[in-house]
PDB file of N, CA and C in Angstrom:
ATOM      1  N   UNK A 638     106.502  86.074  82.363  1.00  0.00           N
ATOM      2  CA  UNK A 638     107.105  85.032  83.213  1.00  0.00           C
ATOM      3  C   UNK A 638     108.509  85.442  83.654  1.00  0.00           C
ATOM      4  N   UNK A 639     108.843  85.079  84.873  1.00  0.00           N
ATOM      5  CA  UNK A 639     110.159  85.433  85.402  1.00  0.00           C
ATOM      6  C   UNK A 639     111.252  84.570  84.780  1.00  0.00           C
ATOM      7  N   UNK A 640     112.450  85.140  84.639  1.00  0.00           N
ATOM      8  CA  UNK A 640     113.594  84.326  84.224  1.00  0.00           C
ATOM      9  C   UNK A 640     113.834  83.198  85.224  1.00  0.00           C
ATOM     10  N   UNK A 641     114.485  82.134  84.762  1.00  0.00           N
ATOM     11  CA  UNK A 641     114.671  80.960  85.621  1.00  0.00           C
ATOM     12  C   UNK A 641     115.445  81.296  86.885  1.00  0.00           C
ATOM     13  N   UNK A 642     116.476  82.114  86.779  1.00  0.00           N
ATOM     14  CA  UNK A 642     117.280  82.412  87.972  1.00  0.00           C
ATOM     15  C   UNK A 642     116.467  83.192  88.997  1.00  0.00           C
ATOM     16  N   UNK A 643     115.534  84.014  88.537  1.00  0.00           N
ATOM     17  CA  UNK A 643     114.675  84.755  89.473  1.00  0.00           C
ATOM     18  C   UNK A 643     113.676  83.813  90.136  1.00  0.00           C
ATOM     19  N   UNK A 644     113.134  82.858  89.365  1.00  0.00           N
ATOM     20  CA  UNK A 644     112.225  81.872  89.946  1.00  0.00           C
ATOM     21  C   UNK A 644     112.939  81.074  91.030  1.00  0.00           C
ATOM     22  N   UNK A 645     114.172  80.676  90.730  1.00  0.00           N
ATOM     23  CA  UNK A 645     114.945  79.879  91.684  1.00  0.00           C
ATOM     24  C   UNK A 645     115.209  80.673  92.961  1.00  0.00           C
ATOM     25  N   UNK A 646     115.585  81.933  92.805  1.00  0.00           N
ATOM     26  CA  UNK A 646     115.867  82.779  93.977  1.00  0.00           C
ATOM     27  C   UNK A 646     114.589  82.971  94.801  1.00  0.00           C
ATOM     28  N   UNK A 647     113.454  83.151  94.136  1.00  0.00           N
ATOM     29  CA  UNK A 647     112.173  83.318  94.822  1.00  0.00           C
ATOM     30  C   UNK A 647     111.837  82.076  95.645  1.00  0.00           C
ATOM     31  N   UNK A 648     112.082  80.899  95.065  1.00  0.00           N
ATOM     32  CA  UNK A 648     111.822  79.637  95.762  1.00  0.00           C
ATOM     33  C   UNK A 648     112.735  79.505  96.977  1.00  0.00           C
ATOM     34  N   UNK A 649     114.008  79.897  96.819  1.00  0.00           N
ATOM     35  CA  UNK A 649     114.948  79.834  97.943  1.00  0.00           C
ATOM     36  C   UNK A 649     114.508  80.753  99.076  1.00  0.00           C
ATOM     37  N   UNK A 650     114.059  81.956  98.721  1.00  0.00           N
ATOM     38  CA  UNK A 650     113.596  82.910  99.738  1.00  0.00           C
ATOM     39  C   UNK A 650     112.370  82.364 100.458  1.00  0.00           C
ATOM     40  N   UNK A 651     111.465  81.753  99.694  1.00  0.00           N
ATOM     41  CA  UNK A 651     110.262  81.172 100.280  1.00  0.00           C
ATOM     42  C   UNK A 651     110.633  80.048 101.250  1.00  0.00           C
ATOM     43  N   UNK A 652     111.562  79.192 100.813  1.00  0.00           N
ATOM     44  CA  UNK A 652     112.024  78.093 101.658  1.00  0.00           C
ATOM     45  C   UNK A 652     112.680  78.624 102.926  1.00  0.00           C
ATOM     46  N   UNK A 653     113.497  79.658 102.764  1.00  0.00           N
ATOM     47  CA  UNK A 653     114.183  80.308 103.884  1.00  0.00           C
ATOM     48  C   UNK A 653     113.171  80.842 104.895  1.00  0.00           C
ATOM     49  N   UNK A 654     112.110  81.460 104.393  1.00  0.00           N
ATOM     50  CA  UNK A 654     111.071  82.034 105.256  1.00  0.00           C
ATOM     51  C   UNK A 654     110.327  80.943 106.025  1.00  0.00           C
ATOM     52  N   UNK A 655     110.000  79.847 105.352  1.00  0.00           N
ATOM     53  CA  UNK A 655     109.304  78.733 106.007  1.00  0.00           C
ATOM     54  C   UNK A 655     110.177  78.140 107.111  1.00  0.00           C
ATOM     55  N   UNK A 656     111.464  77.957 106.810  1.00  0.00           N
ATOM     56  CA  UNK A 656     112.377  77.421 107.824  1.00  0.00           C
ATOM     57  C   UNK A 656     112.477  78.359 109.018  1.00  0.00           C
ATOM     58  N   UNK A 657     112.438  79.658 108.766  1.00  0.00           N
ATOM     59  CA  UNK A 657     112.573  80.645 109.839  1.00  0.00           C
ATOM     60  C   UNK A 657     111.400  80.570 110.819  1.00  0.00           C
ATOM     61  N   UNK A 658     110.264  80.082 110.336  1.00  0.00           N
ATOM     62  CA  UNK A 658     109.111  79.940 111.222  1.00  0.00           C
ATOM     63  C   UNK A 658     109.343  78.831 112.248  1.00  0.00           C
ATOM     64  N   UNK A 659     110.127  77.827 111.865  1.00  0.00           N
ATOM     65  CA  UNK A 659     110.354  76.688 112.743  1.00  0.00           C
ATOM     66  C   UNK A 659     111.442  76.961 113.774  1.00  0.00           C
ATOM     67  N   UNK A 660     112.531  77.579 113.340  1.00  0.00           N
ATOM     68  CA  UNK A 660     113.682  77.715 114.235  1.00  0.00           C
ATOM     69  C   UNK A 660     114.519  78.921 113.837  1.00  0.00           C
ATOM     70  N   UNK A 661     114.663  79.862 114.748  1.00  0.00           N
ATOM     71  CA  UNK A 661     115.424  81.084 114.467  1.00  0.00           C
ATOM     72  C   UNK A 661     116.897  80.756 114.232  1.00  0.00           C
ATOM     73  N   UNK A 662     117.426  79.779 114.948  1.00  0.00           N
ATOM     74  CA  UNK A 662     118.823  79.392 114.769  1.00  0.00           C
ATOM     75  C   UNK A 662     119.052  78.841 113.369  1.00  0.00           C
ATOM     76  N   UNK A 663     118.101  78.066 112.861  1.00  0.00           N
ATOM     77  CA  UNK A 663     118.191  77.558 111.491  1.00  0.00           C
ATOM     78  C   UNK A 663     118.241  78.714 110.506  1.00  0.00           C
ATOM     79  N   UNK A 664     117.470  79.750 110.792  1.00  0.00           N
ATOM     80  CA  UNK A 664     117.439  80.915 109.914  1.00  0.00           C
ATOM     81  C   UNK A 664     118.814  81.570 109.839  1.00  0.00           C
ATOM     82  N   UNK A 665     119.490  81.652 110.970  1.00  0.00           N
ATOM     83  CA  UNK A 665     120.824  82.257 110.990  1.00  0.00           C
ATOM     84  C   UNK A 665     121.800  81.431 110.167  1.00  0.00           C
ATOM     85  N   UNK A 666     121.687  80.116 110.252  1.00  0.00           N
ATOM     86  CA  UNK A 666     122.563  79.226 109.474  1.00  0.00           C
ATOM     87  C   UNK A 666     122.312  79.424 107.983  1.00  0.00           C
ATOM     88  N   UNK A 667     121.033  79.476 107.601  1.00  0.00           N
ATOM     89  CA  UNK A 667     120.692  79.683 106.183  1.00  0.00           C
ATOM     90  C   UNK A 667     121.187  81.044 105.705  1.00  0.00           C
ATOM     91  N   UNK A 668     121.063  82.056 106.548  1.00  0.00           N
ATOM     92  CA  UNK A 668     121.502  83.403 106.183  1.00  0.00           C
ATOM     93  C   UNK A 668     122.999  83.412 105.892  1.00  0.00           C
ATOM     94  N   UNK A 669     123.778  82.748 106.739  1.00  0.00           N
ATOM     95  CA  UNK A 669     125.224  82.686 106.526  1.00  0.00           C
ATOM     96  C   UNK A 669     125.545  81.905 105.257  1.00  0.00           C
ATOM     97  N   UNK A 670     124.817  80.824 105.018  1.00  0.00           N
ATOM     98  CA  UNK A 670     125.055  79.997 103.828  1.00  0.00           C
ATOM     99  C   UNK A 670     124.752  80.789 102.555  1.00  0.00           C
ATOM    100  N   UNK A 671     123.650  81.552 102.573  1.00  0.00           N
ATOM    101  CA  UNK A 671     123.278  82.343 101.396  1.00  0.00           C
ATOM    102  C   UNK A 671     124.261  83.485 101.172  1.00  0.00           C
ATOM    103  N   UNK A 672     124.778  84.061 102.247  1.00  0.00           N
ATOM    104  CA  UNK A 672     125.730  85.160 102.126  1.00  0.00           C
ATOM    105  C   UNK A 672     127.057  84.694 101.547  1.00  0.00           C
ATOM    106  N   UNK A 673     127.403  83.418 101.749  1.00  0.00           N
ATOM    107  CA  UNK A 673     128.635  82.877 101.174  1.00  0.00           C
ATOM    108  C   UNK A 673     128.568  82.886  99.654  1.00  0.00           C
ATOM    109  N   UNK A 674     127.376  82.704  99.128  1.00  0.00           N
ATOM    110  CA  UNK A 674     127.199  82.740  97.675  1.00  0.00           C
ATOM    111  C   UNK A 674     127.164  84.183  97.215  1.00  0.00           C
TER     112      UNK A 674
END
């Protein structure tokens, strides 16, 4: 089983990918938000 932080990151990436299907501009916003962390 994956460590909790890896599970969380995987879920975030999955969410990011789903959002990117809807709107490319949203994807850019998420990318900037994730890069801040």
